[in-house]
CSV table of C-alpha atoms in Angstrom, one decimal:
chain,number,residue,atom,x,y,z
A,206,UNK,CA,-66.4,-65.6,-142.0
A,207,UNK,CA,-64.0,-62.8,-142.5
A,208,UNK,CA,-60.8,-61.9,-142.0
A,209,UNK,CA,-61.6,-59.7,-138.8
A,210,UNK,CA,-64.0,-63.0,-137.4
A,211,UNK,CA,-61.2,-65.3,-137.1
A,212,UNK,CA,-59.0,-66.1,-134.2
A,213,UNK,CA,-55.6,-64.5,-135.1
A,214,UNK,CA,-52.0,-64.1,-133.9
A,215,UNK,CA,-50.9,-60.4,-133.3
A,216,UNK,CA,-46.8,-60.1,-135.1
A,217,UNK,CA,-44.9,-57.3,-134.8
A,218,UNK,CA,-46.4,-53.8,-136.3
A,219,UNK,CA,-49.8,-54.8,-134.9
A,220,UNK,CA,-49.8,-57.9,-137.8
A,221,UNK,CA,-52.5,-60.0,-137.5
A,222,UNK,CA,-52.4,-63.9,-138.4
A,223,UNK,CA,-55.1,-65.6,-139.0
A,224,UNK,CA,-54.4,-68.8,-136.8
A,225,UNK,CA,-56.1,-71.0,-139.8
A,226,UNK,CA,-54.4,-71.2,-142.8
A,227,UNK,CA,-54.1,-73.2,-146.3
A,228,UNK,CA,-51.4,-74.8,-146.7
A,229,UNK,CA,-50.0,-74.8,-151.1
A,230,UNK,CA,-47.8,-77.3,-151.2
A,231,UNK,CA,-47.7,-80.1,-153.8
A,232,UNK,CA,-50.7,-77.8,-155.1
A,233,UNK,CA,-49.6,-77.0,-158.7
A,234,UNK,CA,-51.2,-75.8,-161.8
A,235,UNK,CA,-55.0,-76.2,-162.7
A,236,UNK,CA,-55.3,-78.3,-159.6
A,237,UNK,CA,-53.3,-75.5,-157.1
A,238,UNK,CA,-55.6,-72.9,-158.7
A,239,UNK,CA,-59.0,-74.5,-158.0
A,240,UNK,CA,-57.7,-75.4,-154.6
A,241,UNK,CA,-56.5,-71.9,-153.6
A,242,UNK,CA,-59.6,-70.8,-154.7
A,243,UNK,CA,-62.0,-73.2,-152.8
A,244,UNK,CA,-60.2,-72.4,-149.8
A,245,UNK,CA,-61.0,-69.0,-150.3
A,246,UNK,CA,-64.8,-69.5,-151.4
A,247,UNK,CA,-64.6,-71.5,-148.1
A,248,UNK,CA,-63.5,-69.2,-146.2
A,249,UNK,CA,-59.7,-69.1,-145.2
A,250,UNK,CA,-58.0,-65.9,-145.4
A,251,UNK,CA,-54.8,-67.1,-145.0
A,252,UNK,CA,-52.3,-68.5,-148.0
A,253,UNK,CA,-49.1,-70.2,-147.0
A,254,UNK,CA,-46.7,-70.6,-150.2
A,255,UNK,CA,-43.4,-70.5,-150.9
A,256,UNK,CA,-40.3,-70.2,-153.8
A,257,UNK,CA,-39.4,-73.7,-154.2
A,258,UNK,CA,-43.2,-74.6,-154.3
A,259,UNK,CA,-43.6,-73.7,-157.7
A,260,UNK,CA,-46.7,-72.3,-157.2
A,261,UNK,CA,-47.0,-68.4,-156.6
A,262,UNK,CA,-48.6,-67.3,-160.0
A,263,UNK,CA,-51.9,-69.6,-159.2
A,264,UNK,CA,-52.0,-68.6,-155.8
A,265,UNK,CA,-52.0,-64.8,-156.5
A,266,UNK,CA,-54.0,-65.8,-159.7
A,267,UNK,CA,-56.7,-67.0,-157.3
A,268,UNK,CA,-56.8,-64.3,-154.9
A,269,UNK,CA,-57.0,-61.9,-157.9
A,270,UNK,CA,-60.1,-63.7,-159.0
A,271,UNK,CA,-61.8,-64.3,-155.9
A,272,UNK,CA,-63.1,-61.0,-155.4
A,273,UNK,CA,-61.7,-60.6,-152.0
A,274,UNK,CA,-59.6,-57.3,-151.3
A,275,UNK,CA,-55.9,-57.7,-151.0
A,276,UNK,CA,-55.9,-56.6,-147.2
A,277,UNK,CA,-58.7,-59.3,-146.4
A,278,UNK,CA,-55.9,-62.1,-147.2
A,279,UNK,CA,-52.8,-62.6,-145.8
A,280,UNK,CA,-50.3,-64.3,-147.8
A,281,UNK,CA,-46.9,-66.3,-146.9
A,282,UNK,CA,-44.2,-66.9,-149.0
A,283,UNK,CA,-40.8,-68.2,-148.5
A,284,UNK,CA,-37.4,-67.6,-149.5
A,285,UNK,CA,-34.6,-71.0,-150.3
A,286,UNK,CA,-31.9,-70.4,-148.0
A,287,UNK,CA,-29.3,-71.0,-151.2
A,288,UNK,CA,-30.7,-67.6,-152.0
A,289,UNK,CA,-28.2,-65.8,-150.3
A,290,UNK,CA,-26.5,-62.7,-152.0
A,291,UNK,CA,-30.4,-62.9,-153.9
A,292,UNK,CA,-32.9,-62.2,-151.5
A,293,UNK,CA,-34.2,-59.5,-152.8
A,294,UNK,CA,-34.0,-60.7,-156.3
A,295,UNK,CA,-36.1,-63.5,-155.2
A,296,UNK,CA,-38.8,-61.6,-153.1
A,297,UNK,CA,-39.2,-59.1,-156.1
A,298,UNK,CA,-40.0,-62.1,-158.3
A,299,UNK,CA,-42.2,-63.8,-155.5
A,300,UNK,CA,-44.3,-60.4,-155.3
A,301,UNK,CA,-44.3,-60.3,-159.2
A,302,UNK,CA,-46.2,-63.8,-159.3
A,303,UNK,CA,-48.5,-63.1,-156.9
A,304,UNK,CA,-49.4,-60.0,-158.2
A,305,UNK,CA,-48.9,-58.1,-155.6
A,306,UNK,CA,-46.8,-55.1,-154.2
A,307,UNK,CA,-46.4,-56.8,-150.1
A,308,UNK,CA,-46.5,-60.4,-148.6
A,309,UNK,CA,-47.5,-60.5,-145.1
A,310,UNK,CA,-45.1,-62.8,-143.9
A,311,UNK,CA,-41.7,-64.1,-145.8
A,312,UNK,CA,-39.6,-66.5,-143.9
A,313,UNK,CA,-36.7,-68.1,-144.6
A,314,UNK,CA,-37.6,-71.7,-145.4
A,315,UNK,CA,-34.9,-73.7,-143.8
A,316,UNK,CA,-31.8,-72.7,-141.9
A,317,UNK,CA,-28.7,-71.9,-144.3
A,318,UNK,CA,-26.1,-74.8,-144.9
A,319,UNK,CA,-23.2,-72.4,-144.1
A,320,UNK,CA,-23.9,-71.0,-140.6
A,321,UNK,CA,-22.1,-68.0,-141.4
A,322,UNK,CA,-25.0,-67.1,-144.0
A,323,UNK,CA,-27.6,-67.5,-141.2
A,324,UNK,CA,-27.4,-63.7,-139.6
A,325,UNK,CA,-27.0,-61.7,-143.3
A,326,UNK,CA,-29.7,-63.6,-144.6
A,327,UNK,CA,-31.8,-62.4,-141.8
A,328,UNK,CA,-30.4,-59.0,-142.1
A,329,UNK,CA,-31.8,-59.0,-145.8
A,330,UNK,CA,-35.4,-59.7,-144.5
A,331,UNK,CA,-35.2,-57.5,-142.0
A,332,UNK,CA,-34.6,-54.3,-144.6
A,333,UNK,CA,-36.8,-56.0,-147.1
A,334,UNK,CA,-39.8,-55.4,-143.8
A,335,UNK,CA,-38.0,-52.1,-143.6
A,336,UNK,CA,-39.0,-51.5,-146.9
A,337,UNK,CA,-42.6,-52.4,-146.8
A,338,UNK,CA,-42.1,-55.2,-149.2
A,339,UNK,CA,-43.2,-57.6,-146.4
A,340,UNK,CA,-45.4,-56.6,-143.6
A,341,UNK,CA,-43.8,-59.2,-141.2
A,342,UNK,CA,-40.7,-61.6,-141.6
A,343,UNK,CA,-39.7,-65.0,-140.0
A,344,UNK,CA,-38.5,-68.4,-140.2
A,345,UNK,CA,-38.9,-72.2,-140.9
A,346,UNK,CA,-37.7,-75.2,-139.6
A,347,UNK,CA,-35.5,-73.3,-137.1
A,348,UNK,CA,-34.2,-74.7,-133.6
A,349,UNK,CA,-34.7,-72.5,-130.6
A,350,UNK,CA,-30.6,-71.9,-130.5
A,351,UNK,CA,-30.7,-71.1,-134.5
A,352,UNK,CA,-33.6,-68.6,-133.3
A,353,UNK,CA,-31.6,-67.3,-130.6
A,354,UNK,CA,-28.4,-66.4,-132.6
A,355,UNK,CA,-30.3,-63.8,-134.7
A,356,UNK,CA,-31.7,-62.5,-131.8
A,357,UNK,CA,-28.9,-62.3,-130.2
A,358,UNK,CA,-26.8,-60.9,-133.5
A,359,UNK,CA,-29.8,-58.3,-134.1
A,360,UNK,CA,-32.3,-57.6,-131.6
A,361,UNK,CA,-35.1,-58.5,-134.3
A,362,UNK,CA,-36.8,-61.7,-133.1
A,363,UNK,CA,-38.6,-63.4,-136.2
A,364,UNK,CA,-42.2,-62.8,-136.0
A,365,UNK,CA,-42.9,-66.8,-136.5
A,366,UNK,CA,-41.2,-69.9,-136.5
A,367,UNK,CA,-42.8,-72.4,-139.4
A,368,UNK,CA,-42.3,-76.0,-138.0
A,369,UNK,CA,-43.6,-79.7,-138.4
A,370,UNK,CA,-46.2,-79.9,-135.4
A,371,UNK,CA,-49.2,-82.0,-134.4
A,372,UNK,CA,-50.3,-83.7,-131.3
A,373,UNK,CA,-48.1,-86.7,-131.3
A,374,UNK,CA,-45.1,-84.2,-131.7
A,375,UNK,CA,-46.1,-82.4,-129.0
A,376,UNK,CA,-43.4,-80.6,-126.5
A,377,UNK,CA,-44.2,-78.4,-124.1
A,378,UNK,CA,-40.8,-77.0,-123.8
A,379,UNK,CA,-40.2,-76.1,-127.3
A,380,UNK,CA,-43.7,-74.8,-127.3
A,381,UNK,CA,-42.9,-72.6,-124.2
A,382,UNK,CA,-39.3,-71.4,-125.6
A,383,UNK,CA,-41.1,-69.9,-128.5
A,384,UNK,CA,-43.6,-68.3,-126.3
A,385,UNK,CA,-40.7,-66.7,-124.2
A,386,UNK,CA,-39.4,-65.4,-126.8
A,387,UNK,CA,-42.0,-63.3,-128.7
A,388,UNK,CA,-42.0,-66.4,-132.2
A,389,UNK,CA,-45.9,-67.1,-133.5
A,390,UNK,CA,-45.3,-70.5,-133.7
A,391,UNK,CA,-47.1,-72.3,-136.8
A,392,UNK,CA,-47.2,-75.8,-137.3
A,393,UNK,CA,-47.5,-77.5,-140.8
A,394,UNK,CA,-48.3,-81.4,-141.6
A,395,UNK,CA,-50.5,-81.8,-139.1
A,396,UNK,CA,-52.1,-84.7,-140.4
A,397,UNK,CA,-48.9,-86.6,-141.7
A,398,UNK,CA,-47.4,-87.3,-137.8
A,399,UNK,CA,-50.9,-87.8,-136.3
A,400,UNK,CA,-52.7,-91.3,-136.1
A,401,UNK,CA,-56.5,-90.0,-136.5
A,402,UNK,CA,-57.4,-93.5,-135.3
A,403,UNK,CA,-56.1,-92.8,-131.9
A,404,UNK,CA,-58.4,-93.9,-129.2
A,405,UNK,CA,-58.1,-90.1,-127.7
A,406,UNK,CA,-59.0,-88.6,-130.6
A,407,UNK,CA,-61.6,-90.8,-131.6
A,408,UNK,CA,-63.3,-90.2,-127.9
A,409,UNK,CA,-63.4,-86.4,-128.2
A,410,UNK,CA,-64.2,-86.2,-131.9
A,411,UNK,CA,-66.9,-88.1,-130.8
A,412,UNK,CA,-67.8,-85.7,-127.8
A,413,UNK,CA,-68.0,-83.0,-130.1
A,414,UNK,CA,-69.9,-84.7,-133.0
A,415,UNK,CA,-66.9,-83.9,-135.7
A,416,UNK,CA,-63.8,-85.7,-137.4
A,417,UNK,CA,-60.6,-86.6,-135.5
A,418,UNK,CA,-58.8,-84.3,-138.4
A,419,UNK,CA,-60.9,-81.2,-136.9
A,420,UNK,CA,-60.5,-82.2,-133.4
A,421,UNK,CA,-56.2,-81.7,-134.3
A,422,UNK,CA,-56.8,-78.6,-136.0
A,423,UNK,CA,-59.0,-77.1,-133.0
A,424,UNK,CA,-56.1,-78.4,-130.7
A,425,UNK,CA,-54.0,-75.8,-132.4
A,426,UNK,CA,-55.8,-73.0,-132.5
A,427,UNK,CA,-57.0,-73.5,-128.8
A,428,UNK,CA,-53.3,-73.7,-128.2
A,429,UNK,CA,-52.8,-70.2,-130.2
A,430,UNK,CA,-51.2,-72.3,-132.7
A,431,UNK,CA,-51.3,-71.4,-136.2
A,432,UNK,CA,-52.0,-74.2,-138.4
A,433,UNK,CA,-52.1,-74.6,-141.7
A,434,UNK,CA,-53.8,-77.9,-143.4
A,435,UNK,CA,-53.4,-78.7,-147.2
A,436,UNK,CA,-56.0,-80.2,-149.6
A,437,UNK,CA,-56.9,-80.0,-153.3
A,438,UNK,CA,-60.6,-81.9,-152.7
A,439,UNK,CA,-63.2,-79.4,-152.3
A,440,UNK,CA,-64.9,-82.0,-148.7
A,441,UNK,CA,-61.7,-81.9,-147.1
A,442,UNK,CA,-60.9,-78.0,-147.7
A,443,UNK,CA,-64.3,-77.4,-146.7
A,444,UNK,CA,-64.1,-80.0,-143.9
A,445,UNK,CA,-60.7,-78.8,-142.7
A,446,UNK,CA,-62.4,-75.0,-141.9
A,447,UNK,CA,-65.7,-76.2,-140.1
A,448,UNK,CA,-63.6,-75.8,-136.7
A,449,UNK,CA,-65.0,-72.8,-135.5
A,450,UNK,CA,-68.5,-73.8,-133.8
A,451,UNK,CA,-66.7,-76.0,-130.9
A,452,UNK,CA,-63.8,-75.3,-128.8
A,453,UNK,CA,-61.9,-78.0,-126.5
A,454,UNK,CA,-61.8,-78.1,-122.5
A,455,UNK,CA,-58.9,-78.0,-120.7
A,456,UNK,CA,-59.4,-81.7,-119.9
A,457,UNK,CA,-59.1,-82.3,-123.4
A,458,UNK,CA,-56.0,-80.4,-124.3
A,459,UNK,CA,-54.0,-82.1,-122.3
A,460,UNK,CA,-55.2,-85.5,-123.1
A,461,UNK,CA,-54.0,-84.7,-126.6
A,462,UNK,CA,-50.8,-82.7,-125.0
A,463,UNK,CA,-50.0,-86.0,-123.9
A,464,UNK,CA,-50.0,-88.2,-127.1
A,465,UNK,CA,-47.0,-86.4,-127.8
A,466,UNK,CA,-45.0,-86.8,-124.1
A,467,UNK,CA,-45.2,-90.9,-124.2
């Protein structure tokens, strides 16, 4: 499956998102490397790394080696908000371990301990797009009033807000805010706040003939969620893409909507 066969997010400057992607973290040396490229052999065309991950030289490493064009993969990284007064610095050093001249998508990984850095650390990813050394920038682990301010303070709304998401966290509003507003959002540990033993998870999974793990990631991308699972065993990355053959009815969606407005 290609890059152009997957169901994507469309970001600012006609970006597009795959709404599967691989999540890197934890996934270090030998064992980062032959994850990164599994998941590519696999199929995903969509890398999520970041700075503090440790990790950027086997990711680009992989891609490099997979035989897969640069403009068939689009690649996340993210900048530590103590960077500030460095951004560029770090980005430059980002794009010099993955080997490549542009990132899709840099965000900034968590918001700033000193509010007052919060708008001229935006400001610095915004030139940095300016600039072509990112295609597309955003954030992580932002609240919808965090968002707001830079919005407000620039008229640039980030492209994607990175948060913790699955069906048991599940809120309509906050999912609805970000749709308002014009933020992709993504999801990560999607698996780490869902209980894949849950009866209504179980039930559909079974409807469908696949795992409850697939049946959480389908709930995402039917929800034009981005995702973005993590594995270093080969089953599970392989496992983790094989959501494309079934989609979920609206009956479904909001039986798992609910698990996460008890």
């Amino acid at each position: 499956m290609d890059l152009t066969d997957q169901p994507t997010a469309l970001l600012p400057g006609d970006v597009r998102m795959p709404l599967l992607g691989f999540g890197t973290w934890q996934a270090t040396g030998r064992a980062g490397y032959d994850a990164v490229l599994a998941a590519l052999d696999t199929g995903y065309r969509h890398l999520d790394t970041a700075t503090v991950y440790g990790n950027e030289r086997e990711v680009g490493r992989a891609v490099q080696e997979s035989g897969l064009r640069r403009e068939d993969v689009f690649i996340t990284t993210k900048l530590p908000p103590d960077r500030v007064g460095r951004e560029r610095q770090t980005l430059e050093a980002s794009l010099e371990a993955l080997g490549v001249d542009q990132v899709d998508l840099w965000l900034i990984h968590w918001p700033p301990s000193s509010p007052g850095d919060s708008i001229p650390l935006w400001r610095e990813l915004l030139a940095a797009r300016d600039e072509n050394l990112t295609r597309a920038v955003g954030v992580s682990n932002y609240s919808t009033p965090e968002i707001d301010e830079l919005i407000q303070s620039t008229e640039e709304n980030p492209a994607v807000n990175q948060i913790r998401w699955s069906p048991s966290l599940y809120d309509r509003q906050r999912h609805a805010e970000h749709r308002d507003r014009g933020v992709v959002l993504e999801g990560y540990s999607p698996f780490k706040t869902s209980d894949l033993s849950d009866p209504v998870l179980t039930r559909i999974a079974g409807a469908h003939g696949v795992s409850p793990a697939q049946v959480v990631l389908r709930w995402h991308i039917d929800h034009e969620i981005v995702v973005i699972p993590k594995s270093v065993t080969p089953e599970r990355i392989t496992a983790n893409f094989d959501v494309f053959h079934f989609s979920l009815t609206a009956e479904e969606m909001r039986d798992i909507d609910a698990l996460g407005e008890v």
